[in-house]
């Protein structure tokens, strides 16, 4: 029998599970890791000639952003009006929801459904975070889940912490990302008129939402200087949100516990959960990507779940998918550890 073991589950078993998920729920095809495919990609990747090419335009833009963010950080603590401080914090949280509840849990994973007004709301919040349009974001994210830690994963952690964190945005993508990503079915998102609108008007939408309005609102409503408003509420807040998001690709794949599956790189990390408004239960999330909660962390950490639950109460959200407790417990007993789980249900 051609069976390889990775930790406690045989590769053959994993492969069978992945194929079954694809058969039972075709819409979830992008969620399942198929170990046969991972092995094939790793072998193929060795044959692809690849030389890392730095994109100097991005290096310059991110250097400028960090310089501006340092000014904003100082102003945030020592010069900004209290209203600006609160406004900056709210922009970070709600712009963050545009990524977590929107691009991530709704659009990348389809872990719940949302009415058109809610989808418009999330798309508008998503613009505040300026992280590429949702369709592009979700395509990269689906690659990340399906081919985790191979060259088809845009932020492959085997290329190091810095690459997984932000280095991947400073170089051309590996050819395998483009080749494999092209095989993903993105028609569900391409046919969403809300996302088509965002894509069509992306540049003016993000300039307005991420920089112009965050500068104008503090000046107009409570007399903040444009200089301080621009560097705190726009530049520093944008840069901070980026790092909070990037930490899920880096820190949440390196530092923490693996209660649900020992054999994968994602971990449970409470600090990234707090910074990323509820997204650091990453071992849970990679094990059960279809679950809208993305972790077993309590509501006090999982602010995104609070938002989705409140929206459900208001009738804006429905069909929230969760994995049954027995399934989680069975997974833990076979492939994880109960002791580590206790640290994750905080
Ligand atoms: C940013 C995104 O920061 C961060 C995402 C993080 C995700 C984290 C997920 C964690 C879970 C959720 C937690 C959320 C927590 C939030 C907390 C908030 C408080 N498949 O891209 P190009 C093809 S963005 C298939 O130019 P290059 C395609 O044909 C920051 N095909 O590649 C494409 O053409 P088309 C702001 C793909 O030249 C063509 O390649 N944005 C795929 O290698 C060329 O694409 C930036 O900084 C794929 N996956 O350049 C922009 N990808 O037009 C940065 C590509 O048809 N990006 N193709 O799509 C760039 O400048 C470039 O993409 C590049 C690569 C230089 C990185
Ligand atoms: Zn995900
Ligand atoms: Zn991940």
mmCIF file of N, CA and C in Angstrom, residues 35-145:
data_model
loop_
_atom_site.group_PDB
_atom_site.id
_atom_site.type_symbol
_atom_site.label_atom_id
_atom_site.label_comp_id
_atom_site.label_asym_id
_atom_site.label_seq_id
_atom_site.Cartn_x
_atom_site.Cartn_y
_atom_site.Cartn_z
ATOM 1 N N UNK A 35 -3.806 16.254 0.313
ATOM 2 C CA UNK A 35 -2.379 15.978 0.477
ATOM 3 C C UNK A 35 -1.719 15.409 -0.773
ATOM 4 N N UNK A 36 -2.484 14.654 -1.584
ATOM 5 C CA UNK A 36 -1.892 14.138 -2.829
ATOM 6 C C UNK A 36 -1.448 15.300 -3.703
ATOM 7 N N UNK A 37 -2.322 16.297 -3.744
ATOM 8 C CA UNK A 37 -2.032 17.459 -4.577
ATOM 9 C C UNK A 37 -0.855 18.263 -4.015
ATOM 10 N N UNK A 38 -0.792 18.331 -2.688
ATOM 11 C CA UNK A 38 0.310 19.052 -2.039
ATOM 12 C C UNK A 38 1.637 18.394 -2.432
ATOM 13 N N UNK A 39 1.668 17.067 -2.349
ATOM 14 C CA UNK A 39 2.899 16.346 -2.702
ATOM 15 C C UNK A 39 3.239 16.575 -4.173
ATOM 16 N N UNK A 40 2.219 16.506 -5.023
ATOM 17 C CA UNK A 40 2.460 16.705 -6.461
ATOM 18 C C UNK A 40 3.023 18.111 -6.713
ATOM 19 N N UNK A 41 2.419 19.114 -6.057
ATOM 20 C CA UNK A 41 2.866 20.495 -6.272
ATOM 21 C C UNK A 41 4.303 20.689 -5.806
ATOM 22 N N UNK A 42 4.625 20.058 -4.653
ATOM 23 C CA UNK A 42 5.992 20.200 -4.148
ATOM 24 C C UNK A 42 6.996 19.606 -5.127
ATOM 25 N N UNK A 43 6.636 18.475 -5.721
ATOM 26 C CA UNK A 43 7.527 17.840 -6.699
ATOM 27 C C UNK A 43 7.648 18.702 -7.962
ATOM 28 N N UNK A 44 6.496 19.172 -8.433
ATOM 29 C CA UNK A 44 6.495 20.002 -9.660
ATOM 30 C C UNK A 44 7.273 21.290 -9.461
ATOM 31 N N UNK A 45 7.115 21.869 -8.280
ATOM 32 C CA UNK A 45 7.751 23.157 -8.009
ATOM 33 C C UNK A 45 9.272 23.082 -8.158
ATOM 34 N N UNK A 46 9.830 21.902 -7.797
ATOM 35 C CA UNK A 46 11.289 21.736 -7.890
ATOM 36 C C UNK A 46 11.764 21.885 -9.329
ATOM 37 N N UNK A 47 10.855 21.595 -10.281
ATOM 38 C CA UNK A 47 11.260 21.628 -11.697
ATOM 39 C C UNK A 47 11.064 23.010 -12.321
ATOM 40 N N UNK A 48 10.327 23.901 -11.622
ATOM 41 C CA UNK A 48 10.037 25.217 -12.215
ATOM 42 C C UNK A 48 11.195 26.171 -11.930
ATOM 43 N N UNK A 49 11.821 26.708 -12.999
ATOM 44 C CA UNK A 49 12.897 27.669 -12.726
ATOM 45 C C UNK A 49 12.291 28.950 -12.141
ATOM 46 N N UNK A 50 12.755 29.372 -10.991
ATOM 47 C CA UNK A 50 12.150 30.543 -10.353
ATOM 48 C C UNK A 50 13.239 31.392 -9.713
ATOM 49 N N UNK A 51 13.247 32.674 -10.078
ATOM 50 C CA UNK A 51 14.182 33.597 -9.458
ATOM 51 C C UNK A 51 13.345 34.710 -8.856
ATOM 52 N N UNK A 52 13.536 34.958 -7.568
ATOM 53 C CA UNK A 52 12.712 35.966 -6.907
ATOM 54 C C UNK A 52 12.982 37.352 -7.495
ATOM 55 N N UNK A 53 11.895 38.043 -7.866
ATOM 56 C CA UNK A 53 12.064 39.371 -8.470
ATOM 57 C C UNK A 53 11.415 40.426 -7.566
ATOM 58 N N UNK A 54 12.241 41.315 -7.027
ATOM 59 C CA UNK A 54 11.715 42.345 -6.114
ATOM 60 C C UNK A 54 10.973 43.418 -6.912
ATOM 61 N N UNK A 55 9.819 43.826 -6.388
ATOM 62 C CA UNK A 55 9.050 44.902 -7.037
ATOM 63 C C UNK A 55 9.368 46.199 -6.278
ATOM 64 N N UNK A 56 10.297 46.977 -6.835
ATOM 65 C CA UNK A 56 10.823 48.135 -6.106
ATOM 66 C C UNK A 56 9.765 49.197 -5.868
ATOM 67 N N UNK A 57 8.769 49.272 -6.762
ATOM 68 C CA UNK A 57 7.677 50.233 -6.547
ATOM 69 C C UNK A 57 6.971 49.936 -5.216
ATOM 70 N N UNK A 58 6.700 48.655 -4.948
ATOM 71 C CA UNK A 58 6.039 48.286 -3.685
ATOM 72 C C UNK A 58 6.946 48.546 -2.482
ATOM 73 N N UNK A 59 8.246 48.269 -2.651
ATOM 74 C CA UNK A 59 9.189 48.522 -1.548
ATOM 75 C C UNK A 59 9.142 50.008 -1.192
ATOM 76 N N UNK A 60 9.159 50.865 -2.206
ATOM 77 C CA UNK A 60 9.150 52.323 -1.966
ATOM 78 C C UNK A 60 7.828 52.756 -1.321
ATOM 79 N N UNK A 61 6.714 52.214 -1.829
ATOM 80 C CA UNK A 61 5.404 52.618 -1.289
ATOM 81 C C UNK A 61 5.255 52.174 0.173
ATOM 82 N N UNK A 62 5.673 50.936 0.455
ATOM 83 C CA UNK A 62 5.536 50.461 1.840
ATOM 84 C C UNK A 62 6.516 51.189 2.773
ATOM 85 N N UNK A 63 7.697 51.552 2.254
ATOM 86 C CA UNK A 63 8.639 52.323 3.089
ATOM 87 C C UNK A 63 8.018 53.680 3.432
ATOM 88 N N UNK A 64 7.424 54.327 2.422
ATOM 89 C CA UNK A 64 6.777 55.634 2.664
ATOM 90 C C UNK A 64 5.621 55.484 3.648
ATOM 91 N N UNK A 65 4.849 54.418 3.487
ATOM 92 C CA UNK A 65 3.707 54.189 4.387
ATOM 93 C C UNK A 65 4.190 54.047 5.832
ATOM 94 N N UNK A 66 5.277 53.286 6.037
ATOM 95 C CA UNK A 66 5.768 53.075 7.403
ATOM 96 C C UNK A 66 6.358 54.353 7.988
ATOM 97 N N UNK A 67 6.975 55.161 7.151
ATOM 98 C CA UNK A 67 7.500 56.451 7.620
ATOM 99 C C UNK A 67 6.331 57.324 8.093
ATOM 100 N N UNK A 68 5.299 57.415 7.284
ATOM 101 C CA UNK A 68 4.106 58.203 7.651
ATOM 102 C C UNK A 68 3.421 57.626 8.886
ATOM 103 N N UNK A 69 3.383 56.297 8.984
ATOM 104 C CA UNK A 69 2.723 55.650 10.125
ATOM 105 C C UNK A 69 3.467 55.961 11.428
ATOM 106 N N UNK A 70 4.804 56.087 11.337
ATOM 107 C CA UNK A 70 5.576 56.415 12.549
ATOM 108 C C UNK A 70 5.201 57.819 13.042
ATOM 109 N N UNK A 71 5.017 58.748 12.119
ATOM 110 C CA UNK A 71 4.569 60.103 12.500
ATOM 111 C C UNK A 71 3.180 59.998 13.150
ATOM 112 N N UNK A 72 2.309 59.245 12.519
ATOM 113 C CA UNK A 72 0.937 59.090 13.023
ATOM 114 C C UNK A 72 0.890 58.429 14.394
ATOM 115 N N UNK A 73 1.772 57.454 14.601
ATOM 116 C CA UNK A 73 1.826 56.756 15.896
ATOM 117 C C UNK A 73 2.157 57.759 17.008
ATOM 118 N N UNK A 74 3.152 58.634 16.741
ATOM 119 C CA UNK A 74 3.530 59.657 17.733
ATOM 120 C C UNK A 74 2.349 60.602 17.995
ATOM 121 N N UNK A 75 1.731 61.061 16.930
ATOM 122 C CA UNK A 75 0.601 61.985 17.089
ATOM 123 C C UNK A 75 -0.567 61.318 17.824
ATOM 124 N N UNK A 76 -0.786 60.041 17.527
ATOM 125 C CA UNK A 76 -1.895 59.295 18.144
ATOM 126 C C UNK A 76 -1.778 59.361 19.673
ATOM 127 N N UNK A 77 -0.544 59.198 20.192
ATOM 128 C CA UNK A 77 -0.371 59.186 21.646
ATOM 129 C C UNK A 77 -0.178 60.578 22.238
ATOM 130 N N UNK A 78 0.420 61.516 21.483
ATOM 131 C CA UNK A 78 0.830 62.773 22.124
ATOM 132 C C UNK A 78 0.162 64.036 21.588
ATOM 133 N N UNK A 79 -0.407 64.010 20.406
ATOM 134 C CA UNK A 79 -0.891 65.272 19.833
ATOM 135 C C UNK A 79 -2.352 65.272 19.404
ATOM 136 N N UNK A 80 -2.884 64.132 19.051
ATOM 137 C CA UNK A 80 -4.244 64.102 18.478
ATOM 138 C C UNK A 80 -5.293 64.391 19.551
ATOM 139 N N UNK A 81 -6.410 64.989 19.115
ATOM 140 C CA UNK A 81 -7.547 65.190 20.025
ATOM 141 C C UNK A 81 -8.141 63.829 20.391
ATOM 142 N N UNK A 82 -8.805 63.767 21.563
ATOM 143 C CA UNK A 82 -9.354 62.474 21.997
ATOM 144 C C UNK A 82 -10.370 61.951 20.988
ATOM 145 N N UNK A 83 -11.107 62.853 20.344
ATOM 146 C CA UNK A 83 -12.094 62.385 19.355
ATOM 147 C C UNK A 83 -11.379 61.684 18.190
ATOM 148 N N UNK A 84 -10.208 62.217 17.819
ATOM 149 C CA UNK A 84 -9.454 61.611 16.708
ATOM 150 C C UNK A 84 -8.943 60.228 17.106
ATOM 151 N N UNK A 85 -8.535 60.099 18.372
ATOM 152 C CA UNK A 85 -8.042 58.806 18.861
ATOM 153 C C UNK A 85 -9.160 57.761 18.772
ATOM 154 N N UNK A 86 -10.343 58.149 19.260
ATOM 155 C CA UNK A 86 -11.479 57.201 19.210
ATOM 156 C C UNK A 86 -11.858 56.888 17.760
ATOM 157 N N UNK A 87 -11.875 57.924 16.936
ATOM 158 C CA UNK A 87 -12.230 57.749 15.522
ATOM 159 C C UNK A 87 -11.238 56.798 14.830
ATOM 160 N N UNK A 88 -9.955 56.959 15.124
ATOM 161 C CA UNK A 88 -8.915 56.104 14.538
ATOM 162 C C UNK A 88 -9.143 54.643 14.945
ATOM 163 N N UNK A 89 -9.448 54.455 16.233
ATOM 164 C CA UNK A 89 -9.700 53.104 16.740
ATOM 165 C C UNK A 89 -10.925 52.489 16.050
ATOM 166 N N UNK A 90 -11.982 53.272 15.920
ATOM 167 C CA UNK A 90 -13.204 52.746 15.284
ATOM 168 C C UNK A 90 -12.959 52.395 13.815
ATOM 169 N N UNK A 91 -12.170 53.226 13.143
ATOM 170 C CA UNK A 91 -11.858 52.931 11.733
ATOM 171 C C UNK A 91 -11.093 51.617 11.612
ATOM 172 N N UNK A 92 -10.175 51.404 12.545
ATOM 173 C CA UNK A 92 -9.405 50.142 12.549
ATOM 174 C C UNK A 92 -10.345 48.950 12.762
ATOM 175 N N UNK A 93 -11.259 49.062 13.748
ATOM 176 C CA UNK A 93 -12.155 47.946 14.045
ATOM 177 C C UNK A 93 -13.114 47.697 12.875
ATOM 178 N N UNK A 94 -13.751 48.766 12.385
ATOM 179 C CA UNK A 94 -14.758 48.558 11.333
ATOM 180 C C UNK A 94 -14.118 48.271 9.970
ATOM 181 N N UNK A 95 -12.994 48.888 9.682
ATOM 182 C CA UNK A 95 -12.260 48.519 8.459
ATOM 183 C C UNK A 95 -11.835 47.058 8.569
ATOM 184 N N UNK A 96 -11.425 46.649 9.795
ATOM 185 C CA UNK A 96 -11.052 45.254 10.046
ATOM 186 C C UNK A 96 -12.226 44.321 9.775
ATOM 187 N N UNK A 97 -13.429 44.718 10.188
ATOM 188 C CA UNK A 97 -14.613 43.887 9.919
ATOM 189 C C UNK A 97 -14.824 43.708 8.408
ATOM 190 N N UNK A 98 -14.498 44.717 7.642
ATOM 191 C CA UNK A 98 -14.626 44.608 6.178
ATOM 192 C C UNK A 98 -13.752 43.480 5.636
ATOM 193 N N UNK A 99 -12.631 43.209 6.335
ATOM 194 C CA UNK A 99 -11.764 42.089 5.953
ATOM 195 C C UNK A 99 -12.266 40.791 6.584
ATOM 196 N N UNK A 100 -12.474 40.803 7.914
ATOM 197 C CA UNK A 100 -12.770 39.538 8.611
ATOM 198 C C UNK A 100 -14.173 39.012 8.284
ATOM 199 N N UNK A 101 -15.183 39.859 8.529
ATOM 200 C CA UNK A 101 -16.563 39.408 8.273
ATOM 201 C C UNK A 101 -16.852 39.394 6.782
ATOM 202 N N UNK A 102 -16.218 40.310 6.033
ATOM 203 C CA UNK A 102 -16.490 40.438 4.602
ATOM 204 C C UNK A 102 -15.607 39.540 3.749
ATOM 205 N N UNK A 103 -14.419 40.060 3.395
ATOM 206 C CA UNK A 103 -13.547 39.326 2.455
ATOM 207 C C UNK A 103 -13.281 37.903 2.929
ATOM 208 N N UNK A 104 -13.100 37.744 4.236
ATOM 209 C CA UNK A 104 -12.689 36.426 4.736
ATOM 210 C C UNK A 104 -13.870 35.480 4.950
ATOM 211 N N UNK A 105 -14.683 35.712 5.996
ATOM 212 C CA UNK A 105 -15.679 34.697 6.376
ATOM 213 C C UNK A 105 -16.855 34.615 5.397
ATOM 214 N N UNK A 106 -17.257 35.759 4.849
ATOM 215 C CA UNK A 106 -18.388 35.716 3.909
ATOM 216 C C UNK A 106 -17.929 35.302 2.517
ATOM 217 N N UNK A 107 -16.985 36.094 1.943
ATOM 218 C CA UNK A 107 -16.706 35.895 0.520
ATOM 219 C C UNK A 107 -15.686 34.800 0.230
ATOM 220 N N UNK A 108 -14.609 34.705 1.004
ATOM 221 C CA UNK A 108 -13.636 33.641 0.699
ATOM 222 C C UNK A 108 -14.184 32.275 1.049
ATOM 223 N N UNK A 109 -14.857 32.192 2.225
ATOM 224 C CA UNK A 109 -15.246 30.863 2.732
ATOM 225 C C UNK A 109 -16.725 30.544 2.609
ATOM 226 N N UNK A 110 -17.558 31.543 2.298
ATOM 227 C CA UNK A 110 -19.004 31.319 2.221
ATOM 228 C C UNK A 110 -19.527 30.655 3.513
ATOM 229 N N UNK A 111 -18.997 31.086 4.655
ATOM 230 C CA UNK A 111 -19.371 30.421 5.910
ATOM 231 C C UNK A 111 -20.694 30.940 6.460
ATOM 232 N N UNK A 112 -21.254 31.939 5.833
ATOM 233 C CA UNK A 112 -22.616 32.381 6.136
ATOM 234 C C UNK A 112 -23.116 33.144 4.918
ATOM 235 N N UNK A 113 -24.417 33.497 4.936
ATOM 236 C CA UNK A 113 -24.966 34.260 3.815
ATOM 237 C C UNK A 113 -25.395 35.635 4.311
ATOM 238 N N UNK A 114 -25.367 36.606 3.419
ATOM 239 C CA UNK A 114 -25.727 37.967 3.824
ATOM 240 C C UNK A 114 -26.651 38.589 2.788
ATOM 241 N N UNK A 115 -27.587 39.401 3.270
ATOM 242 C CA UNK A 115 -28.508 40.096 2.367
ATOM 243 C C UNK A 115 -27.749 41.178 1.600
ATOM 244 N N UNK A 116 -28.374 41.702 0.552
ATOM 245 C CA UNK A 116 -27.682 42.725 -0.249
ATOM 246 C C UNK A 116 -27.279 43.949 0.590
ATOM 247 N N UNK A 117 -28.156 44.503 1.444
ATOM 248 C CA UNK A 117 -27.705 45.657 2.248
ATOM 249 C C UNK A 117 -26.477 45.329 3.101
ATOM 250 N N UNK A 118 -26.428 44.123 3.654
ATOM 251 C CA UNK A 118 -25.278 43.740 4.477
ATOM 252 C C UNK A 118 -24.026 43.598 3.612
ATOM 253 N N UNK A 119 -24.193 43.044 2.416
ATOM 254 C CA UNK A 119 -23.027 42.883 1.540
ATOM 255 C C UNK A 119 -22.511 44.255 1.099
ATOM 256 N N UNK A 120 -23.430 45.188 0.862
ATOM 257 C CA UNK A 120 -22.989 46.544 0.502
ATOM 258 C C UNK A 120 -22.235 47.170 1.681
ATOM 259 N N UNK A 121 -22.800 47.006 2.875
ATOM 260 C CA UNK A 121 -22.154 47.541 4.083
ATOM 261 C C UNK A 121 -20.734 46.978 4.231
ATOM 262 N N UNK A 122 -20.601 45.647 4.081
ATOM 263 C CA UNK A 122 -19.283 45.018 4.245
ATOM 264 C C UNK A 122 -18.308 45.444 3.150
ATOM 265 N N UNK A 123 -18.826 45.631 1.941
ATOM 266 C CA UNK A 123 -17.954 46.069 0.843
ATOM 267 C C UNK A 123 -17.444 47.485 1.132
ATOM 268 N N UNK A 124 -18.323 48.345 1.673
ATOM 269 C CA UNK A 124 -17.899 49.715 1.986
ATOM 270 C C UNK A 124 -16.851 49.699 3.106
ATOM 271 N N UNK A 125 -17.065 48.833 4.113
ATOM 272 C CA UNK A 125 -16.057 48.723 5.184
ATOM 273 C C UNK A 125 -14.740 48.188 4.619
ATOM 274 N N UNK A 126 -14.870 47.233 3.705
ATOM 275 C CA UNK A 126 -13.680 46.614 3.124
ATOM 276 C C UNK A 126 -12.781 47.653 2.436
ATOM 277 N N UNK A 127 -13.410 48.668 1.835
ATOM 278 C CA UNK A 127 -12.618 49.703 1.152
ATOM 279 C C UNK A 127 -11.730 50.471 2.130
ATOM 280 N N UNK A 128 -12.213 50.618 3.370
ATOM 281 C CA UNK A 128 -11.440 51.377 4.379
ATOM 282 C C UNK A 128 -10.094 50.688 4.621
ATOM 283 N N UNK A 129 -10.081 49.338 4.503
ATOM 284 C CA UNK A 129 -8.862 48.584 4.820
ATOM 285 C C UNK A 129 -7.862 48.514 3.662
ATOM 286 N N UNK A 130 -8.284 48.867 2.459
ATOM 287 C CA UNK A 130 -7.422 48.837 1.255
ATOM 288 C C UNK A 130 -6.484 47.629 1.198
ATOM 289 N N UNK A 131 -7.052 46.482 0.931
ATOM 290 C CA UNK A 131 -6.222 45.261 0.820
ATOM 291 C C UNK A 131 -6.495 44.523 -0.489
ATOM 292 N N UNK A 132 -6.593 45.234 -1.567
ATOM 293 C CA UNK A 132 -6.969 44.687 -2.876
ATOM 294 C C UNK A 132 -8.481 44.435 -2.869
ATOM 295 N N UNK A 133 -9.064 44.390 -4.072
ATOM 296 C CA UNK A 133 -10.519 44.180 -4.085
ATOM 297 C C UNK A 133 -10.827 42.762 -3.595
ATOM 298 N N UNK A 134 -12.079 42.554 -3.187
ATOM 299 C CA UNK A 134 -12.436 41.304 -2.512
ATOM 300 C C UNK A 134 -12.170 40.087 -3.394
ATOM 301 N N UNK A 135 -12.425 40.212 -4.695
ATOM 302 C CA UNK A 135 -12.246 39.035 -5.564
ATOM 303 C C UNK A 135 -10.765 38.619 -5.589
ATOM 304 N N UNK A 136 -9.874 39.605 -5.689
ATOM 305 C CA UNK A 136 -8.441 39.290 -5.696
ATOM 306 C C UNK A 136 -8.008 38.733 -4.329
ATOM 307 N N UNK A 137 -8.490 39.369 -3.272
ATOM 308 C CA UNK A 137 -8.158 38.933 -1.908
ATOM 309 C C UNK A 137 -8.596 37.488 -1.709
ATOM 310 N N UNK A 138 -9.831 37.196 -2.115
ATOM 311 C CA UNK A 138 -10.386 35.854 -1.888
ATOM 312 C C UNK A 138 -9.669 34.808 -2.746
ATOM 313 N N UNK A 139 -9.256 35.190 -3.943
ATOM 314 C CA UNK A 139 -8.544 34.224 -4.796
ATOM 315 C C UNK A 139 -7.225 33.825 -4.135
ATOM 316 N N UNK A 140 -6.489 34.815 -3.637
ATOM 317 C CA UNK A 140 -5.238 34.498 -2.933
ATOM 318 C C UNK A 140 -5.524 33.664 -1.685
ATOM 319 N N UNK A 141 -6.616 34.013 -0.997
ATOM 320 C CA UNK A 141 -6.896 33.306 0.257
ATOM 321 C C UNK A 141 -7.340 31.861 0.008
ATOM 322 N N UNK A 142 -8.086 31.646 -1.032
ATOM 323 C CA UNK A 142 -8.481 30.273 -1.378
ATOM 324 C C UNK A 142 -7.246 29.460 -1.761
ATOM 325 N N UNK A 143 -6.298 30.095 -2.466
ATOM 326 C CA UNK A 143 -5.024 29.406 -2.774
ATOM 327 C C UNK A 143 -4.321 29.025 -1.467
ATOM 328 N N UNK A 144 -4.337 29.963 -0.517
ATOM 329 C CA UNK A 144 -3.649 29.725 0.762
ATOM 330 C C UNK A 144 -4.234 28.511 1.482
ATOM 331 N N UNK A 145 -5.560 28.386 1.506
ATOM 332 C CA UNK A 145 -6.178 27.250 2.205
ATOM 333 C C UNK A 145 -5.990 25.946 1.452
#
